[in-house]
């Protein structure tokens, strides 16, 4: 919708009405849909997302002082202003200005350090004013939050005449989002920073690698919003961070086992250095051990109690894990609301999902839609049964998508509501939309996923 610079005219006029001057540049940051690789990224395991042509667009003008002023064309997001001259403070949970603050809070020390290294110390940090508009549904699993963080990052850099490599932006903004309180991985910031048009990406982490993959030529990808909101900065935050804690605890349990067990310690000699599920996954692969074997031997299929974990790993280790994932210590709220600490199922999902992502990246190179569909359907079952991300409404939509002729349908993004992503044969695309709608014309809109590339600045 915003492909051509002159299609920004309405936004530019509204900017002028809000700020009495013309904007000097436009920032575009798209949302994304994840085709496969759910909840793998914060375990440093691979993901396969694509950018979509739903986006956040900001008209921006740099200021001569250190103020940031934010306006939004959507009256649900009222105006915000703050100074960037001191330490930034987080607003109420859910406050949209938090995403801009997250970006800026990380950028200021980085810009100052980079300038100092280049001997350019002294240039004052400047703020900006921006009018934001978006056609990306919030809290729908399409990464509106990271799009807002990346858009704010580009706006702040451009306002300060600071060049930031896309890969560096992806890494900095991944850390920046912690400001909002979620222990997310780096998928969203990476795909939004690094995409080119008409592709999706196989992304690996630490070091960040993004390999372009061809979109299937004989299939179409659709996104359907369930309308069930899953706001990672609000209600879904604990559920999301809980899983990040459980994955890391599962790693610790496997590490302890592999270090201490007589039968295993020679097989996995570097186990004492493991720091993520990725390290466990790679160690098993290198030693030609099926990860299932280690998981089965090391981790109980039943949920753990806090006491069991304290005893097994030591209270310090467990508390440290919770703290790094921005969660309170085990035992109290919100943990006491849940039925134990689930380790086996979480790790089983993460490992099997990673296998699937690697297989998907091979299948698409051969344009093998059958394999792609199977992997996506298996991914959904795993998200539902092992990671417990689905909801009754999402399940009804998945079933409806299959009845309407989809090859594959799965929940996408953090889960607990949000969107499903659907793979449909190209020739069946129109039929699919008709049949899916036919069952429930009041259903939310069906978005045809198209990638116009990642985040960018358009000079005016
Ligand atoms: C959210 C997070 C991502 C990723 C997904 C789940 O979108 O921001 O980092 O963890 O959930 O795959």
GROMACS .gro file of C-alpha atoms and ligand atoms in nm:
model
  472
    1UNK     CA    1   0.000   0.000   0.000
    2UNK     CA    2   0.293   0.236   0.051
    3UNK     CA    3   0.516   0.124  -0.235
    4UNK     CA    4   0.538   0.457  -0.410
    5UNK     CA    5   0.675   0.766  -0.236
    6UNK     CA    6   0.369   0.968  -0.343
    7UNK     CA    7   0.140   0.723  -0.167
    8UNK     CA    8   0.276   0.878   0.153
    9UNK     CA    9   0.091   1.202   0.071
   10UNK     CA   10  -0.192   1.153   0.318
   11UNK     CA   11   0.051   1.070   0.595
   12UNK     CA   12   0.267   1.369   0.508
   13UNK     CA   13  -0.031   1.605   0.524
   14UNK     CA   14  -0.140   1.466   0.856
   15UNK     CA   15   0.216   1.501   0.984
   16UNK     CA   16   0.209   1.867   0.891
   17UNK     CA   17  -0.118   1.916   1.075
   18UNK     CA   18   0.027   1.747   1.386
   19UNK     CA   19   0.373   1.903   1.390
   20UNK     CA   20   0.334   2.220   1.173
   21UNK     CA   21   0.628   2.121   0.952
   22UNK     CA   22   0.699   1.878   0.670
   23UNK     CA   23   0.844   1.534   0.750
   24UNK     CA   24   1.195   1.481   0.611
   25UNK     CA   25   1.183   1.104   0.566
   26UNK     CA   26   0.962   0.799   0.590
   27UNK     CA   27   1.041   0.474   0.767
   28UNK     CA   28   0.871   0.147   0.670
   29UNK     CA   29   0.895  -0.163   0.890
   30UNK     CA   30   0.693  -0.470   0.789
   31UNK     CA   31   0.543  -0.739   1.007
   32UNK     CA   32   0.635  -1.101   0.957
   33UNK     CA   33   0.478  -1.442   0.945
   34UNK     CA   34   0.674  -1.739   1.068
   35UNK     CA   35   0.646  -2.035   0.833
   36UNK     CA   36   0.823  -2.273   1.068
   37UNK     CA   37   1.047  -2.274   1.375
   38UNK     CA   38   0.834  -2.169   1.669
   39UNK     CA   39   0.994  -2.092   2.006
   40UNK     CA   40   1.326  -2.214   1.873
   41UNK     CA   41   1.496  -1.874   1.839
   42UNK     CA   42   1.556  -1.803   2.209
   43UNK     CA   43   1.720  -2.145   2.223
   44UNK     CA   44   1.948  -2.023   1.942
   45UNK     CA   45   1.795  -2.276   1.704
   46UNK     CA   46   1.673  -2.195   1.352
   47UNK     CA   47   1.358  -2.024   1.226
   48UNK     CA   48   1.207  -1.976   0.880
   49UNK     CA   49   0.999  -1.655   0.871
   50UNK     CA   50   0.905  -1.411   0.595
   51UNK     CA   51   0.817  -1.043   0.594
   52UNK     CA   52   0.467  -0.953   0.485
   53UNK     CA   53   0.325  -0.648   0.313
   54UNK     CA   54   0.148  -0.530   0.628
   55UNK     CA   55   0.363  -0.267   0.785
   56UNK     CA   56   0.425   0.019   1.020
   57UNK     CA   57   0.495   0.344   0.837
   58UNK     CA   58   0.637   0.649   1.015
   59UNK     CA   59   0.668   0.996   0.876
   60UNK     CA   60   0.959   1.152   1.062
   61UNK     CA   61   1.137   1.483   1.110
   62UNK     CA   62   1.454   1.518   1.315
   63UNK     CA   63   1.453   1.775   1.596
   64UNK     CA   64   1.728   2.007   1.713
   65UNK     CA   65   1.680   1.911   2.076
   66UNK     CA   66   1.664   1.581   2.265
   67UNK     CA   67   1.284   1.542   2.260
   68UNK     CA   68   1.094   1.256   2.097
   69UNK     CA   69   0.731   1.324   2.006
   70UNK     CA   70   0.516   1.041   1.883
   71UNK     CA   71   0.172   1.065   1.729
   72UNK     CA   72  -0.037   0.786   1.579
   73UNK     CA   73  -0.307   0.799   1.313
   74UNK     CA   74  -0.498   0.543   1.524
   75UNK     CA   75  -0.670   0.732   1.807
   76UNK     CA   76  -0.632   0.422   2.029
   77UNK     CA   77  -0.266   0.520   2.062
   78UNK     CA   78  -0.256   0.868   2.208
   79UNK     CA   79   0.041   1.103   2.166
   80UNK     CA   80   0.357   1.053   2.368
   81UNK     CA   81   0.668   1.260   2.429
   82UNK     CA   82   0.986   1.200   2.624
   83UNK     CA   83   1.340   1.327   2.647
   84UNK     CA   84   1.635   1.119   2.534
   85UNK     CA   85   1.890   1.318   2.730
   86UNK     CA   86   1.887   1.092   3.040
   87UNK     CA   87   1.809   0.731   3.124
   88UNK     CA   88   1.478   0.630   2.967
   89UNK     CA   89   1.211   0.491   3.194
   90UNK     CA   90   0.963   0.226   3.089
   91UNK     CA   91   0.600   0.337   3.082
   92UNK     CA   92   0.303   0.123   3.188
   93UNK     CA   93   0.301  -0.232   3.043
   94UNK     CA   94   0.141  -0.216   2.699
   95UNK     CA   95   0.229   0.152   2.646
   96UNK     CA   96   0.320   0.186   2.278
   97UNK     CA   97   0.596   0.437   2.350
   98UNK     CA   98   0.786   0.157   2.527
   99UNK     CA   99   0.882   0.011   2.189
  100UNK     CA  100   1.038   0.338   2.073
  101UNK     CA  101   1.209   0.379   2.410
  102UNK     CA  102   1.342   0.024   2.387
  103UNK     CA  103   1.516   0.102   2.058
  104UNK     CA  104   1.650   0.440   2.169
  105UNK     CA  105   1.772   0.320   2.509
  106UNK     CA  106   1.993   0.064   2.334
  107UNK     CA  107   2.101   0.296   2.053
  108UNK     CA  108   2.225   0.593   2.257
  109UNK     CA  109   2.519   0.413   2.423
  110UNK     CA  110   2.594   0.235   2.096
  111UNK     CA  111   2.599   0.557   1.891
  112UNK     CA  112   2.809   0.735   2.154
  113UNK     CA  113   3.059   0.449   2.170
  114UNK     CA  114   3.087   0.421   1.791
  115UNK     CA  115   3.136   0.796   1.755
  116UNK     CA  116   3.401   0.796   2.028
  117UNK     CA  117   3.587   0.514   1.853
  118UNK     CA  118   3.587   0.717   1.533
  119UNK     CA  119   3.706   1.026   1.720
  120UNK     CA  120   3.375   1.203   1.657
  121UNK     CA  121   3.272   1.244   2.018
  122UNK     CA  122   3.061   1.544   2.101
  123UNK     CA  123   2.778   1.552   1.844
  124UNK     CA  124   2.464   1.593   2.055
  125UNK     CA  125   2.203   1.318   2.043
  126UNK     CA  126   1.890   1.447   1.874
  127UNK     CA  127   1.530   1.344   1.906
  128UNK     CA  128   1.263   1.335   1.638
  129UNK     CA  129   0.894   1.371   1.582
  130UNK     CA  130   0.703   1.098   1.409
  131UNK     CA  131   0.354   1.019   1.294
  132UNK     CA  132   0.299   0.644   1.289
  133UNK     CA  133   0.037   0.457   1.094
  134UNK     CA  134  -0.002   0.083   1.060
  135UNK     CA  135  -0.210  -0.179   0.887
  136UNK     CA  136  -0.053  -0.453   1.098
  137UNK     CA  137  -0.292  -0.594   1.356
  138UNK     CA  138  -0.143  -0.560   1.706
  139UNK     CA  139  -0.103  -0.863   1.938
  140UNK     CA  140  -0.185  -1.099   1.650
  141UNK     CA  141   0.145  -1.287   1.622
  142UNK     CA  142   0.260  -1.082   1.321
  143UNK     CA  143   0.528  -0.898   1.513
  144UNK     CA  144   0.382  -0.550   1.528
  145UNK     CA  145   0.598  -0.488   1.836
  146UNK     CA  146   0.928  -0.566   1.668
  147UNK     CA  147   0.819  -0.368   1.362
  148UNK     CA  148   0.765  -0.071   1.594
  149UNK     CA  149   1.103  -0.123   1.759
  150UNK     CA  150   1.285  -0.149   1.424
  151UNK     CA  151   1.094   0.150   1.279
  152UNK     CA  152   1.192   0.357   1.584
  153UNK     CA  153   1.550   0.240   1.547
  154UNK     CA  154   1.567   0.355   1.186
  155UNK     CA  155   1.397   0.685   1.272
  156UNK     CA  156   1.642   0.756   1.555
  157UNK     CA  157   1.948   0.660   1.351
  158UNK     CA  158   1.839   0.867   1.052
  159UNK     CA  159   1.756   1.165   1.277
  160UNK     CA  160   2.111   1.144   1.413
  161UNK     CA  161   2.277   1.085   1.077
  162UNK     CA  162   2.397   0.749   1.203
  163UNK     CA  163   2.447   0.454   0.966
  164UNK     CA  164   2.363   0.112   1.108
  165UNK     CA  165   2.421  -0.211   0.918
  166UNK     CA  166   2.102  -0.422   0.894
  167UNK     CA  167   2.268  -0.720   1.066
  168UNK     CA  168   2.388  -0.497   1.350
  169UNK     CA  169   2.040  -0.348   1.375
  170UNK     CA  170   1.894  -0.699   1.406
  171UNK     CA  171   2.129  -0.787   1.690
  172UNK     CA  172   2.092  -0.461   1.879
  173UNK     CA  173   1.715  -0.457   1.849
  174UNK     CA  174   1.690  -0.817   1.968
  175UNK     CA  175   1.850  -0.709   2.296
  176UNK     CA  176   1.660  -0.381   2.296
  177UNK     CA  177   1.323  -0.551   2.317
  178UNK     CA  178   1.406  -0.685   2.663
  179UNK     CA  179   1.325  -0.329   2.779
  180UNK     CA  180   0.960  -0.419   2.725
  181UNK     CA  181   0.995  -0.721   2.957
  182UNK     CA  182   0.984  -1.023   2.726
  183UNK     CA  183   1.264  -1.276   2.693
  184UNK     CA  184   1.216  -1.306   2.315
  185UNK     CA  185   1.459  -1.455   2.068
  186UNK     CA  186   1.592  -1.270   1.766
  187UNK     CA  187   1.369  -1.395   1.486
  188UNK     CA  188   1.146  -1.092   1.442
  189UNK     CA  189   1.414  -0.825   1.449
  190UNK     CA  190   1.632  -1.031   1.212
  191UNK     CA  191   1.370  -1.097   0.946
  192UNK     CA  192   1.241  -0.739   0.960
  193UNK     CA  193   1.596  -0.601   0.928
  194UNK     CA  194   1.736  -0.840   0.669
  195UNK     CA  195   1.464  -0.943   0.421
  196UNK     CA  196   1.470  -0.869   0.052
  197UNK     CA  197   1.156  -0.887  -0.164
  198UNK     CA  198   0.998  -1.222  -0.261
  199UNK     CA  199   1.183  -1.453  -0.028
  200UNK     CA  200   1.173  -1.602   0.314
  201UNK     CA  201   1.474  -1.661   0.535
  202UNK     CA  202   1.646  -1.946   0.714
  203UNK     CA  203   1.780  -1.762   1.017
  204UNK     CA  204   2.038  -1.900   1.258
  205UNK     CA  205   2.172  -1.722   1.563
  206UNK     CA  206   2.499  -1.643   1.736
  207UNK     CA  207   2.648  -1.572   1.491
  208UNK     CA  208   2.347  -1.437   1.305
  209UNK     CA  209   2.307  -1.594   0.960
  210UNK     CA  210   2.018  -1.532   0.725
  211UNK     CA  211   2.000  -1.744   0.409
  212UNK     CA  212   1.733  -1.650   0.154
  213UNK     CA  213   1.494  -1.926   0.057
  214UNK     CA  214   1.267  -1.928  -0.247
  215UNK     CA  215   0.896  -1.902  -0.185
  216UNK     CA  216   0.722  -2.207  -0.334
  217UNK     CA  217   0.616  -2.135  -0.691
  218UNK     CA  218   0.313  -2.362  -0.694
  219UNK     CA  219   0.168  -2.262  -0.358
  220UNK     CA  220   0.021  -1.955  -0.193
  221UNK     CA  221   0.060  -1.855   0.169
  222UNK     CA  222  -0.233  -1.702   0.354
  223UNK     CA  223  -0.263  -1.561   0.704
  224UNK     CA  224  -0.588  -1.557   0.897
  225UNK     CA  225  -0.626  -1.362   1.220
  226UNK     CA  226  -0.827  -1.543   1.487
  227UNK     CA  227  -0.904  -1.211   1.652
  228UNK     CA  228  -0.794  -1.365   1.980
  229UNK     CA  229  -0.540  -1.117   2.115
  230UNK     CA  230  -0.216  -1.246   2.261
  231UNK     CA  231  -0.024  -0.944   2.384
  232UNK     CA  232   0.331  -1.043   2.470
  233UNK     CA  233   0.375  -0.723   2.672
  234UNK     CA  234   0.066  -0.805   2.882
  235UNK     CA  235  -0.120  -1.131   2.952
  236UNK     CA  236   0.082  -1.360   2.726
  237UNK     CA  237   0.413  -1.239   2.869
  238UNK     CA  238   0.429  -1.485   3.159
  239UNK     CA  239   0.326  -1.776   2.938
  240UNK     CA  240   0.595  -1.688   2.688
  241UNK     CA  241   0.871  -1.631   2.943
  242UNK     CA  242   0.768  -1.947   3.127
  243UNK     CA  243   0.857  -2.153   2.822
  244UNK     CA  244   1.191  -1.976   2.786
  245UNK     CA  245   1.270  -2.071   3.148
  246UNK     CA  246   1.158  -2.431   3.097
  247UNK     CA  247   1.377  -2.470   2.788
  248UNK     CA  248   1.682  -2.343   2.973
  249UNK     CA  249   1.612  -2.563   3.273
  250UNK     CA  250   1.579  -2.861   3.038
  251UNK     CA  251   1.926  -2.775   2.904
  252UNK     CA  252   2.067  -2.767   3.259
  253UNK     CA  253   1.912  -3.103   3.345
  254UNK     CA  254   2.059  -3.262   3.030
  255UNK     CA  255   2.395  -3.096   3.089
  256UNK     CA  256   2.418  -3.223   3.446
  257UNK     CA  257   2.321  -3.569   3.333
  258UNK     CA  258   2.575  -3.577   3.049
  259UNK     CA  259   2.853  -3.449   3.274
  260UNK     CA  260   2.787  -3.694   3.556
  261UNK     CA  261   2.652  -4.013   3.403
  262UNK     CA  262   2.922  -4.276   3.359
  263UNK     CA  263   2.772  -4.416   3.043
  264UNK     CA  264   2.736  -4.075   2.877
  265UNK     CA  265   3.022  -3.855   2.982
  266UNK     CA  266   3.269  -3.997   2.729
  267UNK     CA  267   3.017  -3.961   2.448
  268UNK     CA  268   2.957  -3.591   2.512
  269UNK     CA  269   3.286  -3.463   2.654
  270UNK     CA  270   3.205  -3.091   2.609
  271UNK     CA  271   2.872  -3.111   2.790
  272UNK     CA  272   2.999  -2.898   3.079
  273UNK     CA  273   3.015  -2.601   2.840
  274UNK     CA  274   2.656  -2.621   2.712
  275UNK     CA  275   2.467  -2.296   2.750
  276UNK     CA  276   2.158  -2.341   2.532
  277UNK     CA  277   1.945  -2.612   2.377
  278UNK     CA  278   2.132  -2.537   2.055
  279UNK     CA  279   2.454  -2.659   2.219
  280UNK     CA  280   2.281  -2.983   2.321
  281UNK     CA  281   2.132  -3.028   1.973
  282UNK     CA  282   2.467  -2.972   1.799
  283UNK     CA  283   2.657  -3.192   2.043
  284UNK     CA  284   2.419  -3.482   1.979
  285UNK     CA  285   2.445  -3.428   1.604
  286UNK     CA  286   2.827  -3.419   1.615
  287UNK     CA  287   2.844  -3.730   1.832
  288UNK     CA  288   2.590  -3.905   1.605
  289UNK     CA  289   2.355  -3.957   1.896
  290UNK     CA  290   1.983  -3.910   1.837
  291UNK     CA  291   1.874  -3.620   2.061
  292UNK     CA  292   1.571  -3.833   2.154
  293UNK     CA  293   1.804  -4.079   2.327
  294UNK     CA  294   1.967  -3.819   2.549
  295UNK     CA  295   1.638  -3.646   2.624
  296UNK     CA  296   1.474  -3.973   2.721
  297UNK     CA  297   1.764  -4.078   2.944
  298UNK     CA  298   1.811  -3.741   3.115
  299UNK     CA  299   1.473  -3.575   3.158
  300UNK     CA  300   1.159  -3.695   3.334
  301UNK     CA  301   0.841  -3.708   3.130
  302UNK     CA  302   0.649  -3.573   3.428
  303UNK     CA  303   0.653  -3.204   3.516
  304UNK     CA  304   0.903  -3.112   3.787
  305UNK     CA  305   0.827  -2.940   4.116
  306UNK     CA  306   1.044  -2.642   4.219
  307UNK     CA  307   1.194  -2.853   4.501
  308UNK     CA  308   1.299  -3.128   4.260
  309UNK     CA  309   1.479  -2.875   4.046
  310UNK     CA  310   1.642  -2.700   4.342
  311UNK     CA  311   1.770  -3.034   4.457
  312UNK     CA  312   1.887  -3.146   4.114
  313UNK     CA  313   2.048  -2.826   3.989
  314UNK     CA  314   2.101  -2.616   4.299
  315UNK     CA  315   1.888  -2.317   4.395
  316UNK     CA  316   2.141  -2.068   4.254
  317UNK     CA  317   2.130  -2.214   3.905
  318UNK     CA  318   1.750  -2.223   3.900
  319UNK     CA  319   1.719  -1.868   4.028
  320UNK     CA  320   1.971  -1.747   3.776
  321UNK     CA  321   1.774  -1.909   3.492
  322UNK     CA  322   1.452  -1.737   3.602
  323UNK     CA  323   1.627  -1.401   3.632
  324UNK     CA  324   1.783  -1.419   3.286
  325UNK     CA  325   1.439  -1.492   3.139
  326UNK     CA  326   1.278  -1.203   3.327
  327UNK     CA  327   1.068  -1.432   3.546
  328UNK     CA  328   1.013  -1.441   3.923
  329UNK     CA  329   1.169  -1.730   4.118
  330UNK     CA  330   0.998  -2.070   4.102
  331UNK     CA  331   0.738  -2.143   4.364
  332UNK     CA  332   0.549  -1.812   4.386
  333UNK     CA  333   0.333  -1.626   4.135
  334UNK     CA  334   0.288  -1.694   3.844
  335UNK     CA  335   0.442  -2.042   3.876
  336UNK     CA  336   0.196  -2.160   4.138
  337UNK     CA  337  -0.085  -2.114   3.884
  338UNK     CA  338   0.066  -2.383   3.662
  339UNK     CA  339   0.086  -2.754   3.699
  340UNK     CA  340   0.459  -2.806   3.749
  341UNK     CA  341   0.758  -2.715   3.539
  342UNK     CA  342   0.744  -2.889   3.203
  343UNK     CA  343   1.086  -2.983   3.064
  344UNK     CA  344   1.060  -3.297   2.852
  345UNK     CA  345   0.787  -3.175   2.619
  346UNK     CA  346   0.943  -2.834   2.576
  347UNK     CA  347   1.283  -2.971   2.476
  348UNK     CA  348   1.123  -3.239   2.255
  349UNK     CA  349   0.935  -2.968   2.065
  350UNK     CA  350   1.239  -2.744   2.026
  351UNK     CA  351   1.463  -3.023   1.896
  352UNK     CA  352   1.205  -3.174   1.659
  353UNK     CA  353   1.104  -2.829   1.535
  354UNK     CA  354   1.468  -2.754   1.454
  355UNK     CA  355   1.492  -3.079   1.255
  356UNK     CA  356   1.181  -2.969   1.068
  357UNK     CA  357   1.319  -2.622   0.989
  358UNK     CA  358   1.636  -2.768   0.839
  359UNK     CA  359   1.432  -3.018   0.638
  360UNK     CA  360   1.199  -2.741   0.519
  361UNK     CA  361   1.492  -2.534   0.396
  362UNK     CA  362   1.597  -2.831   0.181
  363UNK     CA  363   1.242  -2.909   0.062
  364UNK     CA  364   1.180  -2.557  -0.070
  365UNK     CA  365   1.500  -2.563  -0.271
  366UNK     CA  366   1.345  -2.858  -0.455
  367UNK     CA  367   1.006  -2.684  -0.462
  368UNK     CA  368   0.870  -2.987  -0.275
  369UNK     CA  369   0.541  -2.860  -0.147
  370UNK     CA  370   0.430  -3.197  -0.012
  371UNK     CA  371   0.722  -3.213   0.230
  372UNK     CA  372   0.676  -2.848   0.321
  373UNK     CA  373   0.310  -2.910   0.405
  374UNK     CA  374   0.385  -3.218   0.615
  375UNK     CA  375   0.648  -3.032   0.814
  376UNK     CA  376   0.417  -2.738   0.878
  377UNK     CA  377   0.132  -2.966   0.989
  378UNK     CA  378   0.366  -3.158   1.219
  379UNK     CA  379   0.492  -2.827   1.352
  380UNK     CA  380   0.139  -2.728   1.444
  381UNK     CA  381   0.072  -3.054   1.626
  382UNK     CA  382   0.391  -3.006   1.822
  383UNK     CA  383   0.308  -2.644   1.910
  384UNK     CA  384  -0.031  -2.762   2.030
  385UNK     CA  385   0.060  -3.083   2.213
  386UNK     CA  386   0.412  -3.024   2.342
  387UNK     CA  387   0.439  -2.648   2.370
  388UNK     CA  388   0.072  -2.585   2.453
  389UNK     CA  389   0.045  -2.273   2.239
  390UNK     CA  390  -0.291  -2.331   2.075
  391UNK     CA  391  -0.643  -2.235   2.181
  392UNK     CA  392  -0.986  -2.381   2.096
  393UNK     CA  393  -1.050  -2.095   1.854
  394UNK     CA  394  -0.721  -2.154   1.675
  395UNK     CA  395  -0.800  -2.528   1.652
  396UNK     CA  396  -1.138  -2.454   1.494
  397UNK     CA  397  -0.968  -2.229   1.239
  398UNK     CA  398  -0.705  -2.491   1.158
  399UNK     CA  399  -0.976  -2.751   1.100
  400UNK     CA  400  -1.170  -2.505   0.884
  401UNK     CA  401  -0.860  -2.432   0.677
  402UNK     CA  402  -0.813  -2.804   0.612
  403UNK     CA  403  -1.181  -2.843   0.516
  404UNK     CA  404  -1.138  -2.552   0.273
  405UNK     CA  405  -0.857  -2.740   0.098
  406UNK     CA  406  -0.537  -2.621   0.271
  407UNK     CA  407  -0.227  -2.839   0.239
  408UNK     CA  408  -0.103  -2.715   0.573
  409UNK     CA  409  -0.222  -2.486   0.848
  410UNK     CA  410  -0.043  -2.391   1.166
  411UNK     CA  411  -0.043  -2.138   1.445
  412UNK     CA  412   0.225  -1.875   1.387
  413UNK     CA  413   0.422  -1.651   1.624
  414UNK     CA  414   0.429  -1.665   2.000
  415UNK     CA  415   0.091  -1.841   2.023
  416UNK     CA  416  -0.195  -1.824   2.279
  417UNK     CA  417  -0.416  -1.675   2.005
  418UNK     CA  418  -0.314  -1.459   1.712
  419UNK     CA  419  -0.293  -1.586   1.355
  420UNK     CA  420  -0.269  -1.907   1.160
  421UNK     CA  421  -0.057  -1.945   0.848
  422UNK     CA  422  -0.194  -2.158   0.568
  423UNK     CA  423  -0.030  -2.323   0.267
  424UNK     CA  424  -0.257  -2.367  -0.034
  425UNK     CA  425  -0.188  -2.497  -0.384
  426UNK     CA  426  -0.168  -2.204  -0.624
  427UNK     CA  427  -0.451  -2.335  -0.842
  428UNK     CA  428  -0.671  -2.382  -0.538
  429UNK     CA  429  -0.611  -2.038  -0.387
  430UNK     CA  430  -0.939  -1.880  -0.498
  431UNK     CA  431  -1.139  -2.185  -0.398
  432UNK     CA  432  -0.973  -2.186  -0.060
  433UNK     CA  433  -1.065  -1.826   0.013
  434UNK     CA  434  -1.424  -1.882  -0.104
  435UNK     CA  435  -1.471  -2.199   0.099
  436UNK     CA  436  -1.301  -2.065   0.412
  437UNK     CA  437  -1.515  -1.752   0.403
  438UNK     CA  438  -1.822  -1.949   0.305
  439UNK     CA  439  -1.819  -2.129   0.638
  440UNK     CA  440  -1.819  -1.807   0.835
  441UNK     CA  441  -1.851  -1.482   0.641
  442UNK     CA  442  -1.803  -1.287   0.965
  443UNK     CA  443  -1.456  -1.435   0.997
  444UNK     CA  444  -1.157  -1.205   1.003
  445UNK     CA  445  -0.986  -1.104   0.686
  446UNK     CA  446  -0.762  -1.344   0.496
  447UNK     CA  447  -0.425  -1.188   0.416
  448UNK     CA  448  -0.230  -1.316   0.115
  449UNK     CA  449   0.130  -1.316   0.235
  450UNK     CA  450   0.363  -1.123   0.008
  451UNK     CA  451   0.714  -1.009   0.092
  452UNK     CA  452   0.810  -0.660  -0.024
  453UNK     CA  453   1.137  -0.671   0.165
  454UNK     CA  454   1.245  -0.562   0.511
  455UNK     CA  455   1.260  -0.231   0.694
  456UNK     CA  456   1.380   0.074   0.503
  457UNK     CA  457   1.412   0.452   0.508
  458UNK     CA  458   1.265   0.652   0.220
  459UNK     CA  459   1.407   1.001   0.182
  460UNK     CA  460   1.154   1.273   0.094
  461LIG     C1  461   0.757  -1.412   1.939
  461LIG     C2  462   0.901  -1.372   1.971
  461LIG     C3  463   0.999  -1.445   1.881
  461LIG     C4  464   0.972  -1.595   1.882
  461LIG     C5  465   0.824  -1.626   1.860
  461LIG     C6  466   0.792  -1.770   1.876
  461LIG     O1  467   0.724  -1.366   1.814
  461LIG     O2  468   0.917  -1.233   1.956
  461LIG     O3  469   1.130  -1.414   1.920
  461LIG     O4  470   1.020  -1.652   1.999
  461LIG     O5  471   0.743  -1.552   1.949
  461LIG     O6  472   0.851  -1.846   1.777
   0.00000   0.00000   0.00000
